[in-house]
Each structure stands twice: as structure tokens, then as C-alpha cells.
Coordinates of C-alpha atoms (C1' of nucleotides) in Angstrom, one line a residue:
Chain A
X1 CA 106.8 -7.7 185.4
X2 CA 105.2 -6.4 182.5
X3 CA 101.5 -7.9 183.0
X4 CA 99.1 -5.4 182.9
X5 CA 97.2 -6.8 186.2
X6 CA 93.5 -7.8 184.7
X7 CA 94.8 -10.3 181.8
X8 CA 96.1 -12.4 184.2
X9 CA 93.9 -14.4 186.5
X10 CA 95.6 -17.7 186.5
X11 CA 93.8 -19.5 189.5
X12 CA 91.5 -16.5 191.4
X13 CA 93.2 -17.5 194.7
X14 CA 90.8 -18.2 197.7
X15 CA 92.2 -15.7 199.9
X16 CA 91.1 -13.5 196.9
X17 CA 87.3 -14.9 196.5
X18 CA 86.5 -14.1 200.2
X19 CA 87.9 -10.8 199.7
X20 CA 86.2 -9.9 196.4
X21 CA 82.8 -12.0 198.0
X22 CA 83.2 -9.2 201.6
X23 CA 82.9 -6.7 199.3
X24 CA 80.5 -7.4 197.1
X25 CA 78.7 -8.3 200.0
X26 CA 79.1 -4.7 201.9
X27 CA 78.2 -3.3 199.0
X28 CA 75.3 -5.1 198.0
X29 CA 73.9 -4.6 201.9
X30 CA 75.0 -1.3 201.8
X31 CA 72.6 0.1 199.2
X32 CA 69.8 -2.5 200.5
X33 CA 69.6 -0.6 203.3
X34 CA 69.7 3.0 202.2
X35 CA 67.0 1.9 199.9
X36 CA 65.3 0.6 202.7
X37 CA 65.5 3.0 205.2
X38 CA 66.8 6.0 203.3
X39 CA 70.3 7.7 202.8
X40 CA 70.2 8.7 206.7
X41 CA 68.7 5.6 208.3
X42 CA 71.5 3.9 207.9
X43 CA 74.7 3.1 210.0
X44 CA 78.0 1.9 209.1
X45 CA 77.0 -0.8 212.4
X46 CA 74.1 -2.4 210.4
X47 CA 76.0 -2.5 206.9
X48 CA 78.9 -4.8 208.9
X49 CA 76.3 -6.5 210.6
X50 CA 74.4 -7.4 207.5
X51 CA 77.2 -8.2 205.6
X52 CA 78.9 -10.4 208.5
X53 CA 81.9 -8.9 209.9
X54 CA 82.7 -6.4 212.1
X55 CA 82.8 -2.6 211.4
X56 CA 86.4 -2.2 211.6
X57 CA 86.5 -4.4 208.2
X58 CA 83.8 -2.7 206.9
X59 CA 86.4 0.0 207.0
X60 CA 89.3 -2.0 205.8
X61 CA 87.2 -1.7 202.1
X62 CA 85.2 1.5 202.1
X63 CA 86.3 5.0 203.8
X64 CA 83.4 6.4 203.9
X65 CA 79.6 4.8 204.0
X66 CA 78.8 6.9 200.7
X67 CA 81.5 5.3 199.3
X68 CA 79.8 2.1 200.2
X69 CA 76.7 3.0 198.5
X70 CA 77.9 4.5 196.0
X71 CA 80.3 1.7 195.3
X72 CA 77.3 -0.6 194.3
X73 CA 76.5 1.5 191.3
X74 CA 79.7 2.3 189.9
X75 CA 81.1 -1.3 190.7
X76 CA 84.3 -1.4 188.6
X77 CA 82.7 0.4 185.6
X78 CA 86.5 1.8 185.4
X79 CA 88.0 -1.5 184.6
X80 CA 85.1 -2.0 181.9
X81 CA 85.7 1.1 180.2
X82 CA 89.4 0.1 179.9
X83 CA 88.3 -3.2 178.8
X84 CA 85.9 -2.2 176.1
X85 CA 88.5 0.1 174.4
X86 CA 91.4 -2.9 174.3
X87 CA 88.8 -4.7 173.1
X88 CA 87.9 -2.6 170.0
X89 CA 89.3 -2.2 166.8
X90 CA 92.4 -0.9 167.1
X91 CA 91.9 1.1 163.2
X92 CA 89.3 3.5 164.5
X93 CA 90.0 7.3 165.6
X94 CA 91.2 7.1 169.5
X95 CA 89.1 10.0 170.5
X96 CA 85.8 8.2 169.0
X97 CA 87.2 5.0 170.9
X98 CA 87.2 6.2 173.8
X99 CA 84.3 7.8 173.1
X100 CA 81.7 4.7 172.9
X101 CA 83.7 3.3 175.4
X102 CA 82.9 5.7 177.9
X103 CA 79.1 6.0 176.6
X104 CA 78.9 2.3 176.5
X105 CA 79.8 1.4 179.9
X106 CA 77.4 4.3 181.0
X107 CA 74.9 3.1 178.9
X108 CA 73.5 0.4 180.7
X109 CA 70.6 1.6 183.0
X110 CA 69.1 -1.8 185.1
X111 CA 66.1 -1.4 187.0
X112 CA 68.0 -1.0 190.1
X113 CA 70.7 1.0 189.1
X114 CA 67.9 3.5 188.5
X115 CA 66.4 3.2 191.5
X116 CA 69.6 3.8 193.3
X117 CA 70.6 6.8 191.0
X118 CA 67.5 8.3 192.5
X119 CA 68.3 7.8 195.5
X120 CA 71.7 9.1 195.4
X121 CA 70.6 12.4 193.9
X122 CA 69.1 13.0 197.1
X123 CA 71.7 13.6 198.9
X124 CA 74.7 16.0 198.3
X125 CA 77.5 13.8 200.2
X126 CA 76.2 10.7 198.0
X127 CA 76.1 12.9 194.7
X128 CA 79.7 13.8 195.5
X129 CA 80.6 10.3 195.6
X130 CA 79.4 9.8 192.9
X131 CA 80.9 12.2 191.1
X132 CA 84.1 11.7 193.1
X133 CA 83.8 7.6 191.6
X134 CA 85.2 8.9 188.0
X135 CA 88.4 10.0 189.0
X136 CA 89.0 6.0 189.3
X137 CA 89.0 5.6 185.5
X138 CA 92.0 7.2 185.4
X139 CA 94.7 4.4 186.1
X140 CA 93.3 1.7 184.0
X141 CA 92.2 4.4 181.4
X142 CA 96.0 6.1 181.3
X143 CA 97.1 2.1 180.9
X144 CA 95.2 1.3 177.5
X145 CA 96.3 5.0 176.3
X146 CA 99.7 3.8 177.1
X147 CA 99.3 0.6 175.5
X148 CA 98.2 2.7 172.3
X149 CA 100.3 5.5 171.8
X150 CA 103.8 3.7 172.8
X151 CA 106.4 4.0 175.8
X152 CA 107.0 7.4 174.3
X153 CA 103.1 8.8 174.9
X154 CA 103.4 7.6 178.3
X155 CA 103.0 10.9 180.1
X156 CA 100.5 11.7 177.2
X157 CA 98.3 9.2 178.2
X158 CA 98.1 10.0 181.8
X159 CA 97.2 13.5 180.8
X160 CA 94.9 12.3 178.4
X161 CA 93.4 9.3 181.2
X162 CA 92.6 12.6 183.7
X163 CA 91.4 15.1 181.1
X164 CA 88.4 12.1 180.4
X165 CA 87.9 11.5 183.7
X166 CA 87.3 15.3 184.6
X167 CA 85.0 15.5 181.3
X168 CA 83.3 12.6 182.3
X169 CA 82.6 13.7 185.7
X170 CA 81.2 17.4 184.3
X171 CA 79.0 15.5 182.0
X172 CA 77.5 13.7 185.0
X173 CA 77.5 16.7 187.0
X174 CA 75.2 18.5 184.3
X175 CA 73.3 15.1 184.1
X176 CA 71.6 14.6 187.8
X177 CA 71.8 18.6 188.2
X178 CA 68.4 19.0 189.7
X179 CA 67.9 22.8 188.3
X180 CA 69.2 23.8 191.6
X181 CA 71.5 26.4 192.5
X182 CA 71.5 29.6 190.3
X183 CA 73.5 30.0 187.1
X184 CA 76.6 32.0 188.5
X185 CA 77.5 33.7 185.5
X186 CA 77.8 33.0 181.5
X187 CA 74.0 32.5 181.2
X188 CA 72.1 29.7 180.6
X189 CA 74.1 26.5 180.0
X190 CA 72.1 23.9 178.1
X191 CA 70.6 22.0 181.5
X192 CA 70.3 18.6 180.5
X193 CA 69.9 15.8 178.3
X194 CA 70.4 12.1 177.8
X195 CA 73.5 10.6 179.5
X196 CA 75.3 9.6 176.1
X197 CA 75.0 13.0 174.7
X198 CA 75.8 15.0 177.8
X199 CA 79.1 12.2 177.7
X200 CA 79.7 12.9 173.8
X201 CA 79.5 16.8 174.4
X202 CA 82.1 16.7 177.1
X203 CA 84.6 14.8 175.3
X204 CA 84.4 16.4 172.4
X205 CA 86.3 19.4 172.8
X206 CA 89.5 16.5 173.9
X207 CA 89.3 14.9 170.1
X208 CA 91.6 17.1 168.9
X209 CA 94.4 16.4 171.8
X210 CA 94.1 12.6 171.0
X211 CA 94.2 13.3 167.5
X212 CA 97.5 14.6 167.7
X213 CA 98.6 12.3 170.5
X214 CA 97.5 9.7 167.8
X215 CA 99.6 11.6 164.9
X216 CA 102.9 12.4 167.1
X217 CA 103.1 8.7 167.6
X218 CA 102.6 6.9 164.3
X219 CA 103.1 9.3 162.0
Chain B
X1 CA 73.0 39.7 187.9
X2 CA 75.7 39.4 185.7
X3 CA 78.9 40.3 187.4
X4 CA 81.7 38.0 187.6
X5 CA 82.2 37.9 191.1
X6 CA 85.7 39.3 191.1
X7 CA 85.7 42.4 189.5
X8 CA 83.2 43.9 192.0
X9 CA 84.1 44.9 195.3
X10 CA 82.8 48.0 196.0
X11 CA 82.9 48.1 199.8
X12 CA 83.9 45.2 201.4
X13 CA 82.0 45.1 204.3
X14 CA 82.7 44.9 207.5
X15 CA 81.2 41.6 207.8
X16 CA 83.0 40.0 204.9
X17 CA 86.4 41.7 206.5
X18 CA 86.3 39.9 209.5
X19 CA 85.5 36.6 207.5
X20 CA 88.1 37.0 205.5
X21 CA 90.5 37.9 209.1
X22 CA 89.2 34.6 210.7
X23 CA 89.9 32.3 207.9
X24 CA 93.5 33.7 207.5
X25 CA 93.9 33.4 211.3
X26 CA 93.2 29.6 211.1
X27 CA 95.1 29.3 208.6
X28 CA 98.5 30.6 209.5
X29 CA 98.2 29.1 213.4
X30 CA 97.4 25.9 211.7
X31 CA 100.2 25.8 209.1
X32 CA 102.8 27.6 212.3
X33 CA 101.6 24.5 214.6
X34 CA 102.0 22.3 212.1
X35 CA 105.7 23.3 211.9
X36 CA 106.2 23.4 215.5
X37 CA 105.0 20.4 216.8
X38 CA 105.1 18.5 213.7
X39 CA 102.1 17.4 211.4
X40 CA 100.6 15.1 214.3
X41 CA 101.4 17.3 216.9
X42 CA 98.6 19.6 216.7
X43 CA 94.8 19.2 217.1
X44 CA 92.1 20.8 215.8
X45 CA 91.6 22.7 219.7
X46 CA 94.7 24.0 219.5
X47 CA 94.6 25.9 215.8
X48 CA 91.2 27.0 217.0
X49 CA 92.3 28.5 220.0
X50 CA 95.2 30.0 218.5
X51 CA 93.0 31.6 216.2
X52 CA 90.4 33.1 219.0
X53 CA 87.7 30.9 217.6
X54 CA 85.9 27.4 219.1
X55 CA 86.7 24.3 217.7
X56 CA 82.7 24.8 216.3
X57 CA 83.8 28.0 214.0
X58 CA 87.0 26.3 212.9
X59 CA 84.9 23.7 211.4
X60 CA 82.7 26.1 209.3
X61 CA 85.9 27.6 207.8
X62 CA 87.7 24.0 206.9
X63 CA 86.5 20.4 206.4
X64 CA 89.5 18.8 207.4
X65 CA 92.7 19.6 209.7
X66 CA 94.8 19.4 206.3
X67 CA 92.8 21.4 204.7
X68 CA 93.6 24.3 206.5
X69 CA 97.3 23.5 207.4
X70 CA 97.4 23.1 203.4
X71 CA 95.3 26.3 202.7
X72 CA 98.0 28.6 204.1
X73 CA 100.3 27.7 201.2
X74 CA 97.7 27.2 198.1
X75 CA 96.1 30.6 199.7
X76 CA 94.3 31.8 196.9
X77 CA 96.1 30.5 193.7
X78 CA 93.3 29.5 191.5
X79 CA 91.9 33.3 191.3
X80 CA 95.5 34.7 190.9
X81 CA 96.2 32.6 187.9
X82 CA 92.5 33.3 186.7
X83 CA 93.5 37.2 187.3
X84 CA 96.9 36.3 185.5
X85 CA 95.3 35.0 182.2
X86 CA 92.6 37.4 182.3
X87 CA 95.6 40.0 182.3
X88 CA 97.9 38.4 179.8
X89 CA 97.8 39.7 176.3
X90 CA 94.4 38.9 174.3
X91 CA 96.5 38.3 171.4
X92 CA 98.8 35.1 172.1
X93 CA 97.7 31.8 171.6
X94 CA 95.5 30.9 174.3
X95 CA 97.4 27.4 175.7
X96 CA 100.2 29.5 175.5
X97 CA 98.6 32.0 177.7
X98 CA 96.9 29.6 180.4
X99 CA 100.2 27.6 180.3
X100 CA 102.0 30.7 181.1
X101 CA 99.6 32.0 183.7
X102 CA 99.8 28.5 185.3
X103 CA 103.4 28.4 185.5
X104 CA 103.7 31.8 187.1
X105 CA 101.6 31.4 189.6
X106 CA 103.1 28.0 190.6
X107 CA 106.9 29.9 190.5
X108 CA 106.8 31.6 193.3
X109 CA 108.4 29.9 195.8
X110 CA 108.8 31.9 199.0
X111 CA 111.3 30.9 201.9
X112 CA 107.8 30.0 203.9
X113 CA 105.7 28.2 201.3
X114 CA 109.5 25.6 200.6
X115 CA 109.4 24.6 203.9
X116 CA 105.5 24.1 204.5
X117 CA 105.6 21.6 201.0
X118 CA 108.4 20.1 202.8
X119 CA 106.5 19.3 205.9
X120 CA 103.3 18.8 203.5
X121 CA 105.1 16.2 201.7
X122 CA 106.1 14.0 205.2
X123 CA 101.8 13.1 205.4
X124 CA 100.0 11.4 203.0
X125 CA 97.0 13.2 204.0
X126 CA 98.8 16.2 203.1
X127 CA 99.5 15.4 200.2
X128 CA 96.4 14.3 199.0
X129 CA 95.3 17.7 200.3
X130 CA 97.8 19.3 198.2
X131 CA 96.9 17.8 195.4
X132 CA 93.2 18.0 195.7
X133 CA 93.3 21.7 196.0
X134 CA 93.9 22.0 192.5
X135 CA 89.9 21.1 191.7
X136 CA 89.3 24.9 193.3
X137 CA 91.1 26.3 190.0
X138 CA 88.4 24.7 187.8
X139 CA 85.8 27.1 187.9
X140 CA 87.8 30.6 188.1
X141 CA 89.7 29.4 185.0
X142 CA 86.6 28.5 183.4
X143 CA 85.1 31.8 183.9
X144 CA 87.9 33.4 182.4
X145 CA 88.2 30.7 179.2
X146 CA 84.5 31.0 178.6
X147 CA 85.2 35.0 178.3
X148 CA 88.0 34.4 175.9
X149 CA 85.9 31.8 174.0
X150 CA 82.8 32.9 173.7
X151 CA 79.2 32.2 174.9
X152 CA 78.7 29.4 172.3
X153 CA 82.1 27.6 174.0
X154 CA 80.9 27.8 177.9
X155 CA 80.7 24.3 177.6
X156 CA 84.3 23.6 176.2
X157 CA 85.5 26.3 178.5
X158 CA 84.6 23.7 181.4
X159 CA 85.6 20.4 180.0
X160 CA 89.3 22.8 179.3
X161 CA 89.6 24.0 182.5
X162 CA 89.0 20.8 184.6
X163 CA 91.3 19.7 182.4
X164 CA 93.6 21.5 183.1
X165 CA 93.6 21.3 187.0
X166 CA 93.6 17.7 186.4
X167 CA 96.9 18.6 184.3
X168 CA 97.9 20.2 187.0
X169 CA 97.7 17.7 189.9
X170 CA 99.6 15.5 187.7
X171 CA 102.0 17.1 187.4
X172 CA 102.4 18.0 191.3
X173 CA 102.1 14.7 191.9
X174 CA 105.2 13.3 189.6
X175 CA 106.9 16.9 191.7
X176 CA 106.2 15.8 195.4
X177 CA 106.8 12.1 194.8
X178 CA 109.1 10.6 197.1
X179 CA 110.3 8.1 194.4
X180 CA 108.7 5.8 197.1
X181 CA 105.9 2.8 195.4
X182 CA 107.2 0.4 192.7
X183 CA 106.1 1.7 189.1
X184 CA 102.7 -0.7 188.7
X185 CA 103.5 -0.7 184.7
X186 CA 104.4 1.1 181.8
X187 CA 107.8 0.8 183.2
X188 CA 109.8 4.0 184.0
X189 CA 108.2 7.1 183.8
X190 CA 110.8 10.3 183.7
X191 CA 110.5 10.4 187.7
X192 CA 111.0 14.1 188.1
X193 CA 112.7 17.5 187.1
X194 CA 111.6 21.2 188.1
X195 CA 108.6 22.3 188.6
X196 CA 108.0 24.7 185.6
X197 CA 109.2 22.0 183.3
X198 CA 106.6 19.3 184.9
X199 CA 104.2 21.5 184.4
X200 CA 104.7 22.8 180.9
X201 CA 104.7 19.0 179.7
X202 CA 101.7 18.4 181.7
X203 CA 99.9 21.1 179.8
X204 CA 101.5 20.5 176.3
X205 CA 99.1 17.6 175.0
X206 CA 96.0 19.4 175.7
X207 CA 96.9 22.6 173.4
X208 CA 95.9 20.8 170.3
X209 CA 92.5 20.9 172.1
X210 CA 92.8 24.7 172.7
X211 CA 94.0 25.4 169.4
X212 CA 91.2 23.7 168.0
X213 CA 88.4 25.6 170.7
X214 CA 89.9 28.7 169.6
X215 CA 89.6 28.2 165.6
X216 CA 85.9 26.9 166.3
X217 CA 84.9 30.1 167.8
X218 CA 86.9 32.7 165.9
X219 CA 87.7 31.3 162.6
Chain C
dC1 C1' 66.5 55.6 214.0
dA2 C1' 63.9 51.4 215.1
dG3 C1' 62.8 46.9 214.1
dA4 C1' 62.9 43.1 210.8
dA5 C1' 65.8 39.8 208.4
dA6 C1' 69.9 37.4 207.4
dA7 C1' 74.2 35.7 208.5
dT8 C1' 78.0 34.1 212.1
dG9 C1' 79.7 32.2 216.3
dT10 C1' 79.1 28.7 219.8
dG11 C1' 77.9 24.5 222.9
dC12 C1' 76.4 19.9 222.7
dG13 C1' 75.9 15.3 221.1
dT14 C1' 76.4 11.6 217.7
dG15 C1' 78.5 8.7 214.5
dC16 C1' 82.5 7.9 212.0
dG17 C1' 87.5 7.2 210.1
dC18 C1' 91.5 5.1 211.2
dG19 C1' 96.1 3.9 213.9
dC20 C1' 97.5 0.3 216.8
dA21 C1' 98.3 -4.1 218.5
dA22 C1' 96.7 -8.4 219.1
dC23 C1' 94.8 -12.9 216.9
dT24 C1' 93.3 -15.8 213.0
dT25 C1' 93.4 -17.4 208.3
dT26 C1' 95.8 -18.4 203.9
dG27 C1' 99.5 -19.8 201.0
dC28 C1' 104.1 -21.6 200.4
dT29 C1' 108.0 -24.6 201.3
dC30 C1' 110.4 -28.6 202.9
Chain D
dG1 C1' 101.5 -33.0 206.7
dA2 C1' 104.3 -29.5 209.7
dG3 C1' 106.0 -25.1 210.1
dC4 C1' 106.5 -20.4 208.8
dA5 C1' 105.7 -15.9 206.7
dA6 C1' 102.4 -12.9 204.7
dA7 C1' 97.7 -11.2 204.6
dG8 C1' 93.3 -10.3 206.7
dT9 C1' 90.1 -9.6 210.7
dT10 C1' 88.8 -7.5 215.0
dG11 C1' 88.5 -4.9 219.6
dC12 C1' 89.9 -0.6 221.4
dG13 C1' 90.4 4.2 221.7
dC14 C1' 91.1 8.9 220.1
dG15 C1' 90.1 12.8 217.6
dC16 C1' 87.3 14.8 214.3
dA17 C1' 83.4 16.4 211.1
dC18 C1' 79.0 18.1 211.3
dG19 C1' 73.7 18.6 212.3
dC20 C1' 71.0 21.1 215.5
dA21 C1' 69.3 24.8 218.2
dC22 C1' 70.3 29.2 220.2
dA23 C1' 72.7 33.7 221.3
dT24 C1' 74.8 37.5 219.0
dT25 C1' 76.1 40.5 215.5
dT26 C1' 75.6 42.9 211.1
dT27 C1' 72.8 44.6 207.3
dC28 C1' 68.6 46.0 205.2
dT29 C1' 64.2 48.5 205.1
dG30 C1' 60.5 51.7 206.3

DNA sequence: CAGAAAATGTGCGTGCGCGCAACTTTGCTC
DNA sequence: GAGCAAAGTTGCGCGCACGCACATTTTCTG
């Protein structure tokens, strides 16, 4: 009753292989193809196809085919980041915790994954799935708060969970900006930079909530 | 070039008027159909025609049939409580201020807009409209924060007022919950209470992080 | 005031998201 | 191993979101 859902995987289950294998494999096909034959050369009818099953089950796993695309990059970076912070030492700061694990699990840039960055920058609808993909850090992210800051925080660390999702998505937002659109007002607003910094800058101006999250807790 | 957006209206246009006429036309025939015939009931044709536009023009106005049954009640929230904080007195502590302005502007609770959430709350499409509309109040309330905080806090202005919206939607969501899926973990979660007070706890953990924006700007 | 320029409204066509009701597979129990 | 309940897959069909091209209206400029 109390399991948290990822430390236990007693026996994986078939029924649960085939499942994680069709996705994996929609996804993988997915981004094959818009590689292949760009963002709008694609149809949900080849993805199924190349993937084996019908398009009614591609459906069943992905509402929308930027989703699917998407989906390749951002795998389940979410349960990583909740993974890396459990995993660290529990003596540190929070807000630097969550800190380097957000920049961690954004850190690592493969060939491909660059590749398909590029691609999706291309397009607005992928962009905004992108962008849409951080909202998923939430759950597992308000989980590990919880874990942290007692039964108490609870509420605290869903709060928290959302604020770090919405920072993290700004930080990626300024990230693959392409210098479009005009600044609407406030001036210039320090374009870009590297990933980690653009993700330290936006969490930042949250250490002082965790800090006294941290303090209201364990005095 | 640098004007807000808001503040200057000097004619309105006659093209802008009649914008402005259509997109409240859709949405009060959407949200009146909706209550008539139910949320399935009524079809994109009919809210058009109701509204003396084709299906076609509907379309430019709203992405989605929820989106504009939903409009009619969230209307245009996110630049009244903008206009709210921007009123407020410059001299209170500024979480104080946006909590306030938040509050307020979620208070009013008109004979129309009780039963339209009622209906909204029957659809999960609806409600996920609902709740998504809260992203709109992002950059309004980050216009007005980066005003309050200065040039050099533009950037915390944004990571505060996604923040908050994400605050917000919390908060909605533990208001419009049906007490309907099994708590996944963390174990009870103080299900519900008024809407005011949902709010205000939403809100409280991230005033450390205003109170802390506001001392590194004006010390 | 006339004509250029920009923005809306509209018809048409395509691909898609998903509810529904079968059918098949998986996992559990005796 | 046989049988049963739960979970997953698939075909079908409906409505919808939206790109495109064109007609129409509003606004700007000389």
C-alpha cells in the first residue's frame, strides 16, 4: 500500500514487457521516420505499421504523433530525475538537490538526441511537446519532496514538484528560442546560453521556498 | 515600442470591436448549448451557427470545443488579477499582494459561472480545460511582477509567475475533484475545503521565494 | 479620395483522436 | 492443465482541428 511504484519490480510481468517493448518500439519508429522524411512526411499509418500494430494501438500509448516523437527524447527523463535526487545524499541543501538533479538528467546530450532536438525545433507543434513533456516531472518529483519533507509537507511538495516543472520548462523555452518573435515588453532578456545554466537560473529564484520548506520541517 | 499592451487603448477600432463581438458570441452559445443539451450534446456546427459564423471562423477563435465552452467562465481572469495586483497598494508585501489579487479574482462566484463549473466538472475534458487555462495567467502576472521587481528580476518575475499558475491549477484541481481515483501514495491528502482557503495554502510555500526576490532587488 | 496593404471570414479536403463493441491474450485459481 | 476474469488489441465510425487558397472587409498611405 505504501510502495512508492518504481522500487518495486519483483518479476517485470510479460504482459508488462510487450507493453513497455510496443512502446519503445512506436517511439523508436516514430522519430526514425520524422528524421527520415521530416516532421510532416510522416503519418500516424506508417508509425503503426513500422512498429507492428495497428493504428488504433498506436493510439492506445500516444495522443498525439508529436507526442510520439517527442516521447523518444524525453523517454522517462521524469522518473530519472526523481531517481537521481533519492539517490543523493540526503545532508545536502534540497534546493541544490534538486538542482543537479534536474541539470544532470538534462545533461546528457547523445549524438541522436541532438539530432532529434534539431529537428523538433523546427516545428512549433513538436516544440510544444516538448515543452508540454516537463509537466510529467511533477508526480514522481512531488513523491521524493514528499518522501523528504514528511507527511506534513505533503501539499508543500506538490507545490514545490509544479513550481520546478514550470521553471524547468521556461528554462527550455529560453533554450531552443530561435531569436524569433519580438521582445513584447521589459527589454532584452538574456537570449540564451548553455542548458545547465539556463536550468540553474530558473531554479534559482525557488531556493528560498525549499529552504524554508526544509526549515518548517526539521527544525 | 514600449507599451504594455494594456494600458493603451486609444480607439479601439472597429476591426478589433467586432473581434472582440465574435469571440464573445462563441463563447456564450457554446457555454448556453452546453447547458442545454448537455456537454455531448452540442457540436462544433451548432455553436458556430449560433454565433453567425462557419464552423471555419469558429476554429480561428478556439482550438478545441472545451475550450470555448470553458472560455465563457475563465473570460478574461488572468488580466483582471494582473489589473488587481497592479492596483493593489505598492507598499504590502508582495506574496501578500499577488495572493490577494489571486484570491479575489477567483471569489467571484456568479449564479452563472456555479452552474457552468458544475457542468464543467461532469467531463474530463473539461476539466482538464479548466485547469489548463490557468497557463494564460503566466505572462500578464509576469509583466506586472517584473514592474514591481525591477529590470534586473525579469527573469525571476517569470520563473514566479509560472509558478504561481502552476500554484493555482493545483489548487483547482484538489477544488473540482470528485474524491473519485484511489490516492496513488503519500496516503491522505486534506481532500478539500473552500476555495479561498485552497488557494491561499497553494500560494503560501512560494512566499519565502517572493520575500527573498523582493530583498534582492530593493534591499 | 483612390489604391495599396494587411487582416478576417469562408469552403474544401485531409488526417487524426477517440468512444464503442467485439475478439484475443495474459495471469490467476482450483 | 482447465477455466475464468482482467487487460490489451483491433476494426469501425464520427466529429473535429487545421492548412490552403480565395473573396471580402478594414486600415494605411500618398
Amino acid at each position: 500500500m505504501c510502495d512508492a511504484g518504481i522500487v518495486t519490480t519483483p518479476p517485470p510481468g510479460l504482459r508488462e514487457r510487450k507493453k513497455r517493448a510496443t512502446r519503445e518500439a512506436l517511439r523508436e519508429a516514430a522519430l526514425r521516420l520524422a528524421v527520415e522524411r521530416g516532421p510532416d512526411g510522416v503519418r500516424v499509418e506508417d508509425i503503426a505499421e513500422a512498429a507492428g500494430v495497428s493504428p488504433r494501438t498506436y493510439n492506445n500509448y500516444f495522443a498525439s504523433r508529436e507526442q510520439a516523437i517527442v516521447s523518444a527524447v524525453t523517454a522517462d527523463r521524469e522518473a530519472r530525475i526523481a531517481a537521481a535526487l533519492a539517490a543523493g545524499p540526503a545532508g545536502a541543501r534540497l534546493a541544490d538537490a534538486v538542482t543537479e538533479a534536474v541539470v544532470g538528467q538534462y545533461a546528457n546530450t547523445g549524438e541522436r538526441e541532438q539530432k532529434a532536438l534539431l529537428l523538433i525545433t523546427t516545428r512549433a507543434a513538436l516544440r510544444d511537446a516538448y515543452l508540454g513533456s516537463t509537466a510529467g516531472i511533477e508526480p514522481p518529483l512531488a513523491e521524493v519532496l514528499a518522501a523528504r519533507l514528511g507527511d506534513a509537507g505533503a501539499h508543500t511538495a506538490r507545490v514545490l514538484a509544479a513550481s520546478v516543472a514550470a521553471a524547468v520548462r521556461i528554462a527550455l523555452e529560453g533554450w531552443l528560442r530561435p531569436a524569433g518573435a519580438a521582445e513584447a515588453a521589459g527589454g532584452l532578456v538574456v537570449p540564451s546560453g548553455s542548458l545547465p545554466d539556463l536550468l540553474r537560473a530558473a531554479l534559482a529564484p525557488l531556493a528560498p521556498a525549499f529552504d524554508a520548506a526544509e526549515r518548517g520541517t526539521r527544525p
